Each structure stands twice: as C-alpha cells, then as structure tokens.
Amino acid sequence: MPRKDVAYLGPPGTYSELVARKQFGSRNNFVPLPSIHDVCTFVARKPERVGVVPIENSSGGAIYEMVDILLANRPRVCIQEEIALNVRLALLGRKDEPIKTLYSHFVPLDHCASWLKKHLPRADKESVPSTAMAAQRAWQQPHAAALGNRELAKVWNLDVLAYPIATDQPNITVFLAIGGRTRLQPTATKMTFAVQLLNEPGSLCTFLECFRNENVNLSRLLSRPMRGCPQQYVFLVDIQGSPEAANVKRALRTARKASSKLRVVGGYRSGKLFNS
C-alpha cells in the first residue's frame, strides 16, 4: 500500500502523534503541524490525506478550536473515525535534581492538581501549549520537570521520575481521524452533524424530540454563537447509530424539517480505545 500523509497536532511527542501512529501504523509519512487549524487545512487540500486531532478531554472538556472548524466547515473536513486514548501521565525530569518549576499543558496540570499539591507543593506550575513543549522546557532548564507522555523522556533525554500519576480519576482524551471527503460508512456506529435551528420559541425542544421519538440517543450537544448573529447559536450534535438504520433515517428526515440548516459531518466508527 502507498504511504499516507498523516498530519497531527505537533510538535513530535504529543499524544496526537501517539494516537496517529497507533491508528495508522508507523510506515506512513507523519506530519507534525502547530495548530488544529493547520492540520485541517493540510487534510482539506488533498482527499487522500488524513489527520488526527483532539476533540474532547474528560478533565478539560471540549476542544473548541476543532468544534468551531466542524461547525463552520472551514477548512472542509469530515470525521472518519473517533478514537479514545487513556492518558497516563508521567513526571519527567532529572534524577537527584530538586524540581523548582513544573511545565505542562493546562489540562494535565488541572487533572493532577491534587497529586502535585501532595508531591510537589513548592514547585512553580507553568502552563505551555503542549506536553511536548513542556518536556523541551524541562530539558532546557535546570531544576525543571514536565508532565506528559513518558515517551518524551527518550526524545529529550529525561528521566521518568514517576509513572503513572494521578490515576484516581479517569483521564480520557477523544481524538478524531479526519479526511477531506464526507463518507457515511455502512459500519458506522455514530454520526455527527452541524445544526442551525429556527429562531423561534421551542425550536431546540422540537429538534430533540425528533430523536427521542425514534429512540435515537444523543451523546453530545454543543452550542456555539453564530458569528455576526448576536444571540443566535449553532449546534454540534452526535448521535449513536448507523446512517443505514431505519430509525436514524426517520429521525434525520424530521430533524431537517425542524431546523433551518443541517449538515452531516460524518458517519463513522466509534469505540476504539488506546492506552498511552
């Protein structure tokens, strides 16, 4: 098989790269890019390209940069698969060196707050754009450490000081495999669509009843303001079910009538779980 261009949210060493390699195998061409928007733009330019981006974390919530891209359809991408990662964090640094500054993305810092209060109460906590950048900072500076993927220890010649940490609560990040073509897979177990509702009382309730009446479960409903239209909103909606299922087809047919605009973002497989 020809090598694929697989873009992911960089820099190298991020959990996005870990998921991309687990999902697509290491023989492809992996392209780290600095933002989610850059990954989507790269994928949208050629239909054979794919990308891996985060959409939600169980501690930090939705990744709204990706939500907004799916709602605006700019760049134009579709969801091909949903993948979950059980994030197990490591404390990276140098053995026998006191830690004065700890770097990480804000989500791991928040998730590990209780653990850090107990084990590193005097260390300054600094938020950076990614766990990969945190490891780089820990390598560059004395008396510094990072929270992140334990594989980053190999990249930056650091020691794994503790692993896994803060395991008392699940830490799951959901990623999307995206492409430039909208595909409704016959084996799909989930669908996502963007919805603009009628600007009238009860419109959201009427829309939701379309799915309740057909026994279709909604697993996500996110609202975002419409740009240029104060106090009006668009919604990103996930439902469980196949686009080929009769009840899903009926629900979507009535939902289109109950909305001013409905656009399918993908019908895809869900449920795959990797461990970090």
Short mmCIF file of C-alpha atoms in Angstrom, two decimals:
data_model
loop_
_atom_site.label_atom_id
_atom_site.label_comp_id
_atom_site.label_asym_id
_atom_site.label_seq_id
_atom_site.Cartn_x
_atom_site.Cartn_y
_atom_site.Cartn_z
CA MET A 1 0.00 0.00 0.00
CA PRO A 2 1.23 3.54 -0.73
CA ARG A 3 2.39 5.64 2.19
CA LYS A 4 -0.19 8.09 3.52
CA ASP A 5 0.41 11.64 4.64
CA VAL A 6 -0.88 11.68 8.22
CA ALA A 7 -0.98 15.11 9.86
CA TYR A 8 -1.24 15.53 13.60
CA LEU A 9 -1.17 18.29 16.20
CA GLY A 10 2.53 18.69 16.97
CA PRO A 11 5.25 19.07 17.92
CA PRO A 12 6.61 15.49 17.83
CA GLY A 13 5.96 13.60 21.04
CA THR A 14 2.38 14.77 21.62
CA TYR A 15 -0.46 12.42 22.42
CA SER A 16 -1.84 13.27 18.97
CA GLU A 17 1.25 11.68 17.42
CA LEU A 18 0.89 8.65 19.66
CA VAL A 19 -2.71 8.13 18.53
CA ALA A 20 -1.82 8.78 14.87
CA ARG A 21 0.88 6.09 14.92
CA LYS A 22 -1.33 3.60 16.75
CA GLN A 23 -4.20 4.27 14.34
CA PHE A 24 -2.36 4.32 11.02
CA GLY A 25 0.88 2.38 11.69
CA SER A 26 4.42 3.71 11.66
CA ARG A 27 5.16 3.16 7.95
CA ASN A 28 3.29 6.25 6.83
CA ASN A 29 4.55 9.81 6.50
CA PHE A 30 3.70 11.66 9.71
CA VAL A 31 3.49 15.44 9.55
CA PRO A 32 3.51 17.48 12.79
CA LEU A 33 1.71 20.83 12.48
CA PRO A 34 1.47 23.67 15.02
CA SER A 35 -2.32 24.03 15.28
CA ILE A 36 -5.56 22.14 14.77
CA HIS A 37 -6.48 24.60 12.01
CA ASP A 38 -3.21 23.80 10.21
CA VAL A 39 -3.93 20.06 10.42
CA CYS A 40 -7.41 20.58 8.95
CA THR A 41 -6.10 22.85 6.18
CA PHE A 42 -3.44 20.27 5.26
CA VAL A 43 -6.02 17.48 5.11
CA ALA A 44 -8.55 19.51 3.12
CA ARG A 45 -6.11 20.21 0.28
CA LYS A 46 -5.83 16.59 -0.90
CA PRO A 47 -8.52 13.92 -0.48
CA GLU A 48 -6.01 11.13 0.20
CA ARG A 49 -4.58 12.89 3.26
CA VAL A 50 -5.73 12.15 6.80
CA GLY A 51 -5.26 13.87 10.14
CA VAL A 52 -5.57 13.24 13.87
CA VAL A 53 -6.83 15.97 16.20
CA PRO A 54 -8.27 16.09 19.73
CA ILE A 55 -11.94 16.97 20.23
CA GLU A 56 -12.56 16.40 23.95
CA ASN A 57 -10.83 15.63 27.24
CA SER A 58 -12.59 14.19 30.26
CA SER A 59 -10.87 16.72 32.53
CA GLY A 60 -10.69 19.80 30.30
CA GLY A 61 -13.88 19.43 28.25
CA ALA A 62 -14.41 20.16 24.56
CA ILE A 63 -11.60 21.40 22.32
CA TYR A 64 -13.46 24.36 20.87
CA GLU A 65 -10.98 25.12 18.10
CA MET A 66 -11.96 21.81 16.49
CA VAL A 67 -15.65 22.22 17.31
CA ASP A 68 -15.69 25.61 15.56
CA ILE A 69 -13.97 24.23 12.47
CA LEU A 70 -16.56 21.46 12.15
CA LEU A 71 -19.41 23.93 12.60
CA ALA A 72 -18.06 26.50 10.14
CA ASN A 73 -16.99 23.85 7.59
CA ARG A 74 -13.81 25.86 7.02
CA PRO A 75 -11.47 24.13 6.30
CA ARG A 76 -13.80 21.49 4.89
CA VAL A 77 -13.10 18.19 6.64
CA CYS A 78 -15.16 15.22 7.76
CA ILE A 79 -14.89 12.73 10.60
CA GLN A 80 -13.71 9.26 9.57
CA GLU A 81 -13.32 7.66 13.00
CA GLU A 82 -13.42 8.51 16.69
CA ILE A 83 -10.60 7.17 18.89
CA ALA A 84 -10.21 7.43 22.66
CA LEU A 85 -6.88 7.49 24.47
CA ASN A 86 -6.47 6.51 28.11
CA VAL A 87 -3.92 9.18 29.04
CA ARG A 88 -1.46 8.00 31.67
CA LEU A 89 0.83 10.84 32.63
CA ALA A 90 4.47 10.71 33.65
CA LEU A 91 6.60 13.12 35.64
CA LEU A 92 9.73 13.79 33.57
CA GLY A 93 12.91 15.42 34.80
CA ARG A 94 16.39 14.61 36.13
CA LYS A 95 17.07 12.24 38.98
CA ASP A 96 18.57 13.74 42.14
CA GLU A 97 17.75 17.29 40.97
CA PRO A 98 15.24 19.32 43.02
CA ILE A 99 12.24 20.47 40.98
CA LYS A 100 11.59 24.19 41.18
CA THR A 101 9.44 24.62 38.04
CA LEU A 102 6.95 22.20 36.51
CA TYR A 103 5.74 22.64 32.93
CA SER A 104 2.76 21.11 31.18
CA HIS A 105 -0.38 21.80 29.20
CA PHE A 106 -3.09 23.29 31.41
CA VAL A 107 -5.28 20.15 31.26
CA PRO A 108 -2.69 17.78 32.83
CA LEU A 109 -1.87 20.44 35.41
CA ASP A 110 -5.54 20.62 36.35
CA HIS A 111 -6.03 16.84 36.28
CA CYS A 112 -3.00 16.26 38.52
CA ALA A 113 -3.62 19.18 40.89
CA SER A 114 -4.16 17.04 44.00
CA TRP A 115 -1.17 14.82 43.25
CA LEU A 116 1.04 17.87 42.64
CA LYS A 117 -0.11 19.52 45.85
CA LYS A 118 0.99 16.43 47.76
CA HIS A 119 4.25 15.63 45.94
CA LEU A 120 5.46 18.98 44.55
CA PRO A 121 3.87 21.62 46.78
CA ARG A 122 6.66 24.18 46.39
CA ALA A 123 7.26 23.89 42.64
CA ASP A 124 6.01 26.69 40.38
CA LYS A 125 3.48 25.41 37.84
CA GLU A 126 3.76 26.87 34.33
CA SER A 127 1.27 26.21 31.51
CA VAL A 128 2.59 25.78 27.95
CA PRO A 129 0.80 24.93 24.66
CA SER A 130 1.63 21.19 24.70
CA THR A 131 3.13 18.43 26.81
CA ALA A 132 5.84 18.04 24.16
CA MET A 133 6.86 21.67 24.63
CA ALA A 134 6.81 21.10 28.39
CA ALA A 135 9.37 18.31 28.03
CA GLN A 136 11.54 20.56 25.87
CA ARG A 137 11.44 23.25 28.57
CA ALA A 138 12.39 20.68 31.21
CA TRP A 139 15.39 19.64 29.10
CA GLN A 140 16.46 23.24 28.50
CA GLN A 141 16.31 24.47 32.08
CA PRO A 142 17.89 23.30 35.35
CA HIS A 143 15.61 22.24 38.21
CA ALA A 144 12.68 21.88 35.80
CA ALA A 145 10.30 18.99 35.14
CA ALA A 146 7.31 18.23 32.92
CA LEU A 147 4.06 16.30 32.92
CA GLY A 148 3.47 14.37 29.72
CA ASN A 149 3.83 11.22 27.68
CA ARG A 150 6.60 9.00 29.06
CA GLU A 151 7.95 8.54 25.51
CA LEU A 152 9.05 12.18 25.69
CA ALA A 153 11.78 11.07 28.09
CA LYS A 154 13.52 9.36 25.16
CA VAL A 155 13.10 12.37 22.88
CA TRP A 156 14.59 14.86 25.37
CA ASN A 157 16.94 12.61 27.36
CA LEU A 158 14.96 12.97 30.58
CA ASP A 159 14.29 10.52 33.38
CA VAL A 160 10.85 9.13 34.17
CA LEU A 161 10.55 10.20 37.81
CA ALA A 162 7.03 8.86 38.38
CA TYR A 163 4.55 6.87 36.24
CA PRO A 164 1.61 6.65 36.13
CA ILE A 165 0.45 9.53 38.27
CA ALA A 166 -2.95 10.87 39.36
CA THR A 167 -4.74 7.65 38.43
CA ASP A 168 -7.60 8.10 40.90
CA GLN A 169 -9.74 9.69 38.15
CA PRO A 170 -10.04 8.58 34.50
CA ASN A 171 -8.22 10.83 32.05
CA ILE A 172 -9.59 10.12 28.59
CA THR A 173 -8.91 12.26 25.52
CA VAL A 174 -11.09 11.71 22.46
CA PHE A 175 -9.45 12.17 19.06
CA LEU A 176 -10.89 12.35 15.56
CA ALA A 177 -9.38 10.83 12.46
CA ILE A 178 -10.36 13.33 9.77
CA GLY A 179 -10.32 13.41 5.98
CA GLY A 180 -11.33 15.74 3.19
CA ARG A 181 -14.22 13.66 1.90
CA THR A 182 -17.57 13.17 3.61
CA ARG A 183 -18.16 9.46 3.96
CA LEU A 184 -21.09 7.72 5.61
CA GLN A 185 -19.62 4.33 6.43
CA PRO A 186 -22.04 1.39 6.36
CA THR A 187 -20.37 0.05 9.53
CA ALA A 188 -20.75 3.40 11.32
CA THR A 189 -21.86 3.42 14.94
CA LYS A 190 -22.06 7.19 15.33
CA MET A 191 -22.97 10.31 13.36
CA THR A 192 -22.10 13.98 13.80
CA PHE A 193 -23.85 16.94 12.22
CA ALA A 194 -23.93 20.72 12.45
CA VAL A 195 -27.34 22.30 13.01
CA GLN A 196 -28.77 25.79 12.79
CA LEU A 197 -32.22 25.94 14.37
CA LEU A 198 -35.21 28.09 13.58
CA ASN A 199 -35.15 31.32 15.60
CA GLU A 200 -38.43 30.72 17.42
CA PRO A 201 -39.58 29.54 20.87
CA GLY A 202 -39.33 25.80 21.45
CA SER A 203 -37.16 25.10 18.39
CA LEU A 204 -34.49 23.21 20.36
CA CYS A 205 -37.10 21.10 22.15
CA THR A 206 -38.81 20.28 18.85
CA PHE A 207 -35.47 19.29 17.32
CA LEU A 208 -34.53 16.99 20.20
CA GLU A 209 -37.93 15.29 20.11
CA CYS A 210 -37.16 14.11 16.56
CA PHE A 211 -34.57 11.74 18.05
CA ARG A 212 -36.43 10.81 21.21
CA ASN A 213 -39.45 9.76 19.18
CA GLU A 214 -37.27 7.36 17.15
CA ASN A 215 -35.32 6.06 20.17
CA VAL A 216 -32.03 7.54 18.91
CA ASN A 217 -29.57 8.51 21.62
CA LEU A 218 -27.82 11.89 21.55
CA SER A 219 -24.34 11.55 23.05
CA ARG A 220 -23.14 15.13 22.57
CA LEU A 221 -24.82 18.52 22.11
CA LEU A 222 -22.58 21.61 22.00
CA SER A 223 -23.74 25.14 21.27
CA ARG A 224 -21.60 27.94 19.85
CA PRO A 225 -22.51 31.55 18.97
CA MET A 226 -23.09 32.31 15.31
CA ARG A 227 -20.55 34.83 14.09
CA GLY A 228 -22.23 38.06 13.06
CA CYS A 229 -25.58 37.00 14.54
CA PRO A 230 -25.84 38.04 18.20
CA GLN A 231 -27.83 35.71 20.47
CA GLN A 232 -28.13 33.05 17.78
CA TYR A 233 -26.40 29.69 18.05
CA VAL A 234 -25.28 26.70 16.04
CA PHE A 235 -25.04 23.20 17.48
CA LEU A 236 -22.69 20.27 17.03
CA VAL A 237 -24.67 17.09 17.62
CA ASP A 238 -23.52 13.48 18.00
CA ILE A 239 -25.97 10.60 17.78
CA GLN A 240 -25.41 6.90 18.29
CA GLY A 241 -26.47 4.73 15.40
CA SER A 242 -25.77 3.85 11.80
CA PRO A 243 -26.82 6.13 8.92
CA GLU A 244 -28.30 2.97 7.36
CA ALA A 245 -30.61 2.29 10.32
CA ALA A 246 -34.28 2.96 9.59
CA ASN A 247 -34.92 4.86 12.83
CA VAL A 248 -31.87 7.08 12.26
CA LYS A 249 -33.05 7.89 8.74
CA ARG A 250 -36.51 8.81 10.02
CA ALA A 251 -35.07 10.92 12.83
CA LEU A 252 -32.81 12.84 10.44
CA ARG A 253 -35.64 13.39 7.99
CA THR A 254 -37.82 15.04 10.64
CA ALA A 255 -34.82 16.87 12.16
CA ARG A 256 -34.11 18.54 8.82
CA LYS A 257 -37.67 19.86 8.77
CA ALA A 258 -37.27 21.15 12.34
CA SER A 259 -34.07 23.08 11.56
CA SER A 260 -33.11 25.84 9.17
CA LYS A 261 -29.88 24.06 8.22
CA LEU A 262 -28.47 20.59 8.94
CA ARG A 263 -25.16 19.34 7.54
CA VAL A 264 -23.72 15.88 8.17
CA VAL A 265 -20.07 16.00 9.28
CA GLY A 266 -19.53 12.25 9.28
CA GLY A 267 -20.93 8.78 9.85
CA TYR A 268 -18.11 6.75 11.38
CA ARG A 269 -16.96 4.05 13.76
CA SER A 270 -16.50 4.82 17.43
CA GLY A 271 -15.40 2.89 20.49
CA LYS A 272 -11.72 2.21 19.83
CA LEU A 273 -9.58 2.79 22.95
CA PHE A 274 -5.79 3.01 23.11
CA ASN A 275 -3.57 3.23 26.19
CA SER A 276 -0.68 5.67 26.42
#
